[in-house]
């Protein structure tokens, strides 16, 4: 028997074109609705459309489009400072993980005025300003996780601030918002989703609830990721990937990722390798390395991947060929990583016990080095 819990957003609206229903989840109040987004999304016209919908429903809206990709801790404080004085009654986060993770911290900062450092030390214990999340990538699944991931300059890695109060009040999963996502970002985000699902499925924290979400999520991601990559206008594949991403987040909320994410953080923190890409590079090598510890789970994974219940032995090859087909580099050296960097990376990954302890097999520093060497 296992003890487990789960967290979920207050309400989820799913389907193509459902962003138009945003008025149903807006808060009344004496102030403005903050539409938080980034420059890339602003450039697609999505932010102007959503601002128009908010205004048309009789609310005042203020758009802030300066959230940087994969923000440093200081970036979030800077955004908060830039917005101090605005009377924000609700945050609508329109974007990928970077925007949604920033929204989570701002939501608390608007009510307590704390710095991100202080929130790192004392994770929020009370709800902040209400949030609506509209993911535009599929994705981090940040809309269904209690995590906010921020990069740390000095430590050259990433960390998570975790609080149940980071779950939004409402989520709109509208595949139309991912239509403009370039193939490269479709690939990276989709493989991040697959890592969430597969890591949580084998994690030491796995449980009946996360297993259910992970199995359905893997079916969706294995069947739809390459379709969405090759045919960005395929709204069924885009919708499947948004759902898979949401399930991946729900798995993180109930189980937890393991060595892939743990070993990926130094790559993101020091070499600024995009999150989905660093995970994708490590996906097959980590699974192959730990395969002897997940023999009982491989048949089910194979079944979800469309390989049939007897296809456990083919899972690693499928992962390898998918990552290749999706155009992800197979080595870290492309991003400037050299053998001399491995000491730091091994220490950093090994030290991330929050994630490494979830790995179904104990990985020593030597094991971690061997896996990094394989993809150097
Ligand atoms: N909170 C969590 O549980 C969680 C989980 C995994 C990862 N993360 C974090 O999320 C961040 C990565 O998020 P991400 O992968 O979603 O990418 P992102 O939010 O950093 O966005 C990447 C780029 O994609 C562009 N973009 C986004 N949507 C677009 C669209 N529809 N059309 C065109 N361009 C678009 C953005 O402008 C940006 O330039 C990392 O910091 C990572 O550590 C968080
Ligand atoms: Fe992730």
Coordinates of C-alpha atoms and ligand atoms in Angstrom, one line a residue:
X1 CA 0.0 0.0 0.0
X2 CA 1.2 3.5 -0.8
X3 CA 0.2 6.9 0.6
X4 CA -0.5 9.4 -2.1
X5 CA -2.2 12.7 -2.8
X6 CA -2.9 14.8 -5.7
X7 CA -3.5 18.4 -6.6
X8 CA -5.4 19.9 -9.4
X9 CA -6.4 23.3 -10.8
X10 CA -9.9 24.5 -9.8
X11 CA -11.3 24.2 -13.3
X12 CA -10.0 23.0 -16.7
X13 CA -11.6 24.1 -20.0
X14 CA -10.3 21.9 -22.9
X15 CA -10.8 22.2 -26.6
X16 CA -10.0 24.1 -29.8
X17 CA -11.2 27.6 -29.7
X18 CA -12.0 27.6 -25.9
X19 CA -9.9 30.7 -25.2
X20 CA -13.0 32.6 -26.2
X21 CA -14.6 31.3 -23.0
X22 CA -12.1 33.3 -20.9
X23 CA -14.8 35.6 -19.5
X24 CA -16.2 32.6 -17.5
X25 CA -13.0 32.4 -15.4
X26 CA -12.3 36.1 -14.8
X27 CA -12.4 37.7 -11.4
X28 CA -14.4 40.9 -10.6
X29 CA -12.6 43.5 -8.5
X30 CA -11.4 47.0 -8.1
X31 CA -8.2 46.8 -10.2
X32 CA -6.7 45.4 -13.3
X33 CA -6.2 42.0 -14.8
X34 CA -2.5 41.4 -15.5
X35 CA -2.0 39.6 -18.8
X36 CA 1.5 38.1 -18.3
X37 CA 3.3 36.9 -21.4
X38 CA 6.6 37.1 -23.4
X39 CA 7.9 38.8 -26.5
X40 CA 7.7 35.6 -28.6
X41 CA 4.1 35.1 -27.9
X42 CA 3.3 38.8 -28.3
X43 CA 4.8 38.5 -31.7
X44 CA 2.3 35.8 -32.7
X45 CA -0.7 38.1 -32.0
X46 CA -2.0 35.7 -29.3
X47 CA -1.5 38.2 -26.5
X48 CA -3.5 41.0 -28.3
X49 CA -6.3 38.5 -29.0
X50 CA -6.5 37.5 -25.3
X51 CA -6.3 41.1 -24.1
X52 CA -9.1 41.9 -26.6
X53 CA -11.3 39.1 -25.1
X54 CA -10.7 40.3 -21.6
X55 CA -11.6 43.9 -22.4
X56 CA -14.6 42.8 -24.4
X57 CA -16.0 41.1 -21.3
X58 CA -15.8 44.4 -19.4
X59 CA -12.6 44.1 -17.5
X60 CA -9.5 46.3 -17.4
X61 CA -6.4 44.6 -18.6
X62 CA -2.7 45.4 -18.5
X63 CA -0.3 43.4 -20.7
X64 CA 3.2 42.8 -19.5
X65 CA 5.2 40.9 -22.2
X66 CA 8.7 41.1 -20.8
X67 CA 9.1 37.7 -19.1
X68 CA 12.4 36.2 -20.2
X69 CA 12.8 32.6 -21.2
X70 CA 13.8 30.3 -18.4
X71 CA 14.1 33.2 -15.9
X72 CA 16.8 33.7 -13.3
X73 CA 15.6 34.4 -9.8
X74 CA 16.6 38.1 -10.2
X75 CA 14.5 38.3 -13.4
X76 CA 11.3 37.5 -11.4
X77 CA 12.1 40.1 -8.8
X78 CA 12.7 42.6 -11.6
X79 CA 9.3 41.8 -13.1
X80 CA 7.7 42.2 -9.7
X81 CA 9.4 45.6 -9.1
X82 CA 8.3 46.8 -12.6
X83 CA 4.7 46.0 -11.7
X84 CA 4.7 47.3 -8.1
X85 CA 1.9 49.8 -7.7
X86 CA -0.4 48.1 -10.2
X87 CA -3.5 46.9 -8.4
X88 CA -3.7 43.4 -9.8
X89 CA -6.9 41.4 -9.1
X90 CA -6.0 38.4 -11.2
X91 CA -3.1 37.1 -13.3
X92 CA -3.8 35.6 -16.7
X93 CA -0.6 33.7 -17.7
X94 CA -0.4 33.2 -21.4
X95 CA 2.7 31.3 -22.3
X96 CA 5.0 28.4 -21.7
X97 CA 6.6 27.2 -18.5
X98 CA 8.7 30.4 -18.2
X99 CA 5.6 32.7 -18.1
X100 CA 3.5 30.3 -15.9
X101 CA 6.3 29.8 -13.4
X102 CA 6.8 33.5 -13.1
X103 CA 3.1 34.1 -12.6
X104 CA 3.1 31.6 -9.7
X105 CA 5.8 33.6 -7.8
X106 CA 4.2 37.0 -8.7
X107 CA 0.8 35.8 -7.5
X108 CA 2.3 35.5 -4.0
X109 CA 4.6 38.5 -4.3
X110 CA 1.6 40.7 -5.1
X111 CA 0.0 39.8 -1.8
X112 CA 3.0 39.6 0.5
X113 CA 5.7 41.7 -1.2
X114 CA 8.3 39.0 -0.5
X115 CA 11.4 38.5 -2.7
X116 CA 11.9 35.2 -4.5
X117 CA 14.8 34.4 -2.2
X118 CA 12.5 34.7 0.8
X119 CA 9.9 32.5 -0.9
X120 CA 12.7 29.9 -1.6
X121 CA 13.4 29.8 2.1
X122 CA 9.8 29.9 3.2
X123 CA 7.5 28.5 0.5
X124 CA 4.1 30.2 0.4
X125 CA 1.6 28.9 2.9
X126 CA -1.3 31.0 1.7
X127 CA -3.1 31.6 -1.6
X128 CA -2.0 34.7 -3.6
X129 CA -3.7 36.6 -6.3
X130 CA -6.0 34.3 -8.4
X131 CA -4.5 32.9 -11.5
X132 CA -5.7 31.7 -14.9
X133 CA -3.2 29.7 -17.0
X134 CA -3.3 29.4 -20.7
X135 CA -0.4 27.3 -21.9
X136 CA 1.0 28.0 -25.3
X137 CA 3.5 25.2 -25.3
X138 CA 3.0 21.5 -24.8
X139 CA 4.9 21.4 -22.6
X140 CA 6.0 21.7 -19.1
X141 CA 2.6 21.1 -17.7
X142 CA 3.3 23.9 -15.2
X143 CA -0.4 24.6 -15.2
X144 CA -1.0 21.4 -13.2
X145 CA 2.2 21.4 -11.0
X146 CA 2.9 23.0 -7.6
X147 CA 6.4 23.9 -8.8
X148 CA 8.0 27.1 -10.0
X149 CA 11.4 26.5 -11.6
X150 CA 14.0 29.3 -11.5
X151 CA 17.6 29.5 -12.6
X152 CA 20.3 30.4 -10.1
X153 CA 23.2 32.5 -11.5
X154 CA 25.8 31.8 -8.8
X155 CA 25.1 28.1 -8.4
X156 CA 24.7 27.7 -12.2
X157 CA 21.8 25.4 -11.9
X158 CA 18.0 25.5 -11.4
X159 CA 15.9 25.1 -8.3
X160 CA 12.2 24.7 -7.6
X161 CA 10.0 26.7 -5.2
X162 CA 7.1 24.3 -4.4
X163 CA 3.7 25.2 -2.9
X164 CA 0.2 23.8 -3.3
X165 CA -0.9 27.5 -3.7
X166 CA 0.9 27.6 -7.1
X167 CA -2.0 25.6 -8.6
X168 CA -4.1 28.0 -10.7
X169 CA -7.8 28.6 -10.2
X170 CA -8.5 27.9 -13.9
X171 CA -6.7 26.5 -16.9
X172 CA -7.6 26.8 -20.6
X173 CA -6.1 24.1 -22.7
X174 CA -6.8 25.4 -26.3
X175 CA -4.7 23.7 -29.0
X176 CA -5.3 26.8 -31.2
X177 CA -2.7 28.5 -28.9
X178 CA 0.0 26.1 -29.9
X179 CA -0.7 26.3 -33.7
X180 CA 2.1 28.9 -34.0
X181 CA 4.6 26.9 -32.0
X182 CA 7.6 26.3 -34.3
X183 CA 8.6 22.6 -34.9
X184 CA 11.7 23.0 -32.8
X185 CA 9.8 24.1 -29.8
X186 CA 7.1 21.5 -30.4
X187 CA 9.8 18.9 -30.3
X188 CA 11.6 20.2 -27.1
X189 CA 8.3 20.8 -25.2
X190 CA 6.8 17.4 -26.3
X191 CA 9.9 15.5 -25.1
X192 CA 9.8 17.4 -21.8
X193 CA 6.2 16.1 -21.4
X194 CA 7.3 12.6 -22.3
X195 CA 10.1 12.8 -19.7
X196 CA 7.6 14.0 -17.0
X197 CA 5.3 11.0 -17.8
X198 CA 7.9 8.4 -18.1
X199 CA 10.0 9.5 -15.1
X200 CA 7.0 9.8 -12.9
X201 CA 5.9 6.3 -14.0
X202 CA 9.1 4.7 -12.8
X203 CA 9.8 7.1 -9.9
X204 CA 10.1 5.9 -6.3
X205 CA 7.1 8.2 -5.7
X206 CA 4.9 6.5 -8.3
X207 CA 1.4 5.6 -7.0
X208 CA -1.9 4.4 -8.4
X209 CA -3.0 8.0 -9.2
X210 CA 0.1 9.0 -11.0
X211 CA 0.3 5.7 -12.9
X212 CA -3.2 6.3 -14.3
X213 CA -2.3 9.8 -15.6
X214 CA 1.1 8.6 -16.8
X215 CA -0.3 5.7 -18.8
X216 CA -2.9 7.8 -20.6
X217 CA -0.4 10.6 -21.1
X218 CA 2.2 8.3 -22.6
X219 CA -0.4 6.9 -25.0
X220 CA -1.3 10.4 -26.1
X221 CA 2.3 11.6 -26.4
X222 CA 3.7 8.5 -28.2
X223 CA 0.9 8.7 -30.7
X224 CA 0.8 12.4 -31.3
X225 CA 4.2 14.1 -30.8
X226 CA 5.7 13.3 -34.1
X227 CA 2.4 14.1 -35.8
X228 CA 2.3 17.6 -34.1
X229 CA 5.9 18.1 -35.1
X230 CA 5.5 17.3 -38.8
X231 CA 2.0 18.8 -39.1
X232 CA 1.7 21.8 -36.8
X233 CA -1.9 22.5 -38.0
X234 CA -3.2 19.1 -36.9
X235 CA -5.4 20.3 -34.1
X236 CA -6.2 16.8 -32.9
X237 CA -2.5 16.0 -32.4
X238 CA -1.9 19.5 -30.8
X239 CA -4.9 18.9 -28.5
X240 CA -3.5 15.4 -27.5
X241 CA -0.2 16.9 -26.7
X242 CA -1.7 19.7 -24.6
X243 CA -3.6 17.0 -22.6
X244 CA -0.5 14.8 -22.3
X245 CA 1.4 17.9 -21.0
X246 CA -1.4 18.6 -18.5
X247 CA -1.2 14.9 -17.4
X248 CA 2.5 15.1 -17.1
X249 CA 2.1 18.1 -14.7
X250 CA -0.5 16.2 -12.7
X251 CA 2.0 13.3 -12.5
X252 CA 4.7 15.7 -11.1
X253 CA 2.1 16.9 -8.6
X254 CA 1.5 13.4 -7.3
X255 CA 4.7 11.5 -8.1
X256 CA 8.0 13.1 -9.1
X257 CA 10.6 13.2 -11.9
X258 CA 14.0 11.6 -11.3
X259 CA 17.5 11.4 -12.8
X260 CA 16.7 12.9 -16.2
X261 CA 15.5 16.1 -14.7
X262 CA 18.1 16.0 -12.0
X263 CA 21.0 15.7 -14.5
X264 CA 19.3 18.2 -16.8
X265 CA 19.4 21.1 -14.4
X266 CA 23.1 21.8 -14.6
X267 CA 22.8 21.9 -18.4
X268 CA 20.1 24.5 -18.2
X269 CA 21.6 26.5 -15.3
X270 CA 25.2 26.7 -16.6
X271 CA 25.0 26.2 -20.4
X272 CA 21.5 27.6 -20.9
X273 CA 20.4 24.5 -22.9
X274 CA 16.6 24.8 -23.3
X275 CA 14.9 22.7 -20.7
X276 CA 13.1 20.3 -23.1
X277 CA 16.3 19.8 -25.1
X278 CA 18.5 18.9 -22.2
X279 CA 16.0 16.4 -21.0
X280 CA 15.6 14.9 -24.5
X281 CA 19.4 14.4 -24.8
X282 CA 19.3 12.4 -21.5
X283 CA 16.0 10.6 -22.0
X284 CA 17.2 7.4 -23.8
X285 CA 20.6 7.1 -22.1
X286 CA 19.2 7.4 -18.6
X287 CA 16.4 4.9 -19.3
X288 CA 18.8 2.4 -20.9
X289 CA 21.2 2.8 -17.9
X290 CA 18.4 2.1 -15.3
X291 CA 16.6 -0.5 -17.4
X292 CA 17.4 -3.5 -15.2
X293 CA 15.6 -1.7 -12.3
X294 CA 12.4 -1.2 -14.3
X295 CA 11.9 -4.5 -16.0
X296 CA 8.5 -5.0 -14.5
X297 CA 7.3 -1.6 -15.9
X298 CA 8.8 -1.8 -19.4
X299 CA 5.9 -4.0 -20.9
X300 CA 3.3 -1.4 -19.8
X301 CA 5.4 1.4 -21.2
X302 CA 5.8 -0.5 -24.4
X303 CA 2.1 -1.0 -24.6
X304 CA 1.4 2.7 -24.2
X305 CA 4.0 3.4 -26.9
X306 CA 2.2 1.2 -29.4
X307 CA 4.8 -1.5 -29.3
X308 CA 2.5 -4.1 -27.6
X309 CA 2.9 -5.7 -24.2
X310 CA 5.8 -7.9 -25.4
X311 CA 7.7 -4.9 -26.8
X312 CA 9.6 -3.9 -23.6
X313 CA 13.0 -4.6 -25.2
X314 CA 12.2 -2.1 -28.0
X315 CA 11.4 0.9 -25.8
X316 CA 14.9 2.3 -25.7
X317 CA 15.3 2.1 -29.5
X318 CA 12.0 3.8 -30.0
X319 CA 13.1 6.7 -27.7
X320 CA 16.3 7.0 -29.6
X321 CA 14.7 7.1 -33.0
X322 CA 12.0 9.6 -31.8
X323 CA 14.6 12.0 -30.4
X324 CA 16.5 11.8 -33.6
X325 CA 13.4 12.2 -35.8
X326 CA 12.5 15.3 -33.8
X327 CA 15.9 16.9 -34.6
X328 CA 17.3 17.1 -31.1
X329 CA 21.1 17.1 -31.0
X330 CA 22.5 13.9 -29.5
X331 CA 25.5 15.4 -27.7
X332 CA 26.0 18.1 -25.1
X333 CA 29.2 19.4 -26.8
X334 CA 27.0 21.2 -29.3
X335 CA 26.1 23.5 -26.4
X336 CA 29.7 24.0 -25.3
X337 CA 30.0 21.3 -22.7
X338 CA 33.5 19.9 -22.4
X339 CA 34.9 17.0 -20.4
X340 CA 36.4 19.5 -17.9
X341 CA 32.9 20.6 -17.0
X342 CA 31.8 17.1 -15.9
X343 CA 33.1 17.4 -12.3
X344 CA 30.9 20.3 -11.7
X345 CA 27.9 18.7 -13.4
X346 CA 28.3 15.4 -11.6
X347 CA 28.5 17.1 -8.2
X348 CA 25.5 19.4 -9.0
X349 CA 23.3 16.6 -10.3
X350 CA 24.3 14.2 -7.5
X351 CA 23.5 16.9 -4.9
X352 CA 20.0 17.3 -6.2
X353 CA 18.6 14.7 -3.8
X354 CA 15.0 15.9 -4.3
X355 CA 15.1 14.4 -7.8
X356 CA 17.9 11.9 -7.7
X357 CA 16.3 10.0 -4.8
X358 CA 13.3 9.3 -7.0
X359 CA 15.4 7.2 -9.4
X360 CA 14.5 3.5 -9.1
X361 CA 18.2 2.6 -9.0
X362 CA 20.8 4.3 -6.8
X363 CA 23.1 6.3 -9.1
X364 CA 26.6 6.9 -7.7
X365 CA 28.7 9.8 -8.9
X366 CA 30.5 7.4 -11.1
X367 CA 27.2 6.2 -12.7
X368 CA 26.2 9.8 -13.4
X369 CA 29.6 10.6 -14.9
X370 CA 29.2 7.5 -17.2
X371 CA 25.8 8.7 -18.5
X372 CA 27.1 12.2 -19.1
X373 CA 30.1 10.7 -20.9
X374 CA 27.8 8.8 -23.3
X375 CA 26.2 12.1 -24.5
X376 CA 29.3 14.3 -24.3
Ligands
LIG1 N1 6.7 24.4 -13.3 C1 7.0 23.2 -13.7 O1 6.4 22.2 -13.2 C2 7.9 23.0 -14.8 C3 8.1 21.7 -15.4 C4 9.1 21.6 -16.4 C5 9.8 22.8 -16.9 N2 9.6 24.0 -16.3 C6 10.3 25.2 -16.7 O2 9.6 25.8 -17.8 C7 10.6 26.5 -18.6 C8 10.5 26.1 -20.0 O3 9.2 26.4 -20.5 P1 8.7 26.0 -22.0 O4 9.5 24.9 -22.5 O5 7.3 26.0 -22.0 O6 9.3 27.2 -22.8 P2 9.3 28.8 -22.6 O7 8.1 29.2 -21.8 O8 10.7 29.2 -22.1 O9 9.1 29.4 -24.1 C9 10.1 29.1 -25.0 C10 9.9 30.0 -26.2 O10 8.8 29.7 -26.9 C11 8.1 30.8 -27.4 N3 6.7 30.4 -27.5 C12 5.9 29.9 -26.5 N4 4.6 29.6 -27.0 C13 4.7 29.9 -28.3 C14 3.7 29.8 -29.4 N5 2.5 29.3 -29.2 N6 4.1 30.3 -30.6 C15 5.3 30.7 -30.8 N7 6.3 30.8 -29.9 C16 5.9 30.4 -28.6 C17 8.3 31.8 -26.3 O11 8.1 33.1 -26.7 C18 9.8 31.5 -25.9 O12 10.6 32.3 -26.7 C19 11.9 26.2 -18.0 O13 12.4 27.3 -17.1 C20 11.7 24.9 -17.2 O14 12.7 24.7 -16.2 C21 8.7 24.1 -15.3
LIG2 FE1 10.4 19.4 -17.2

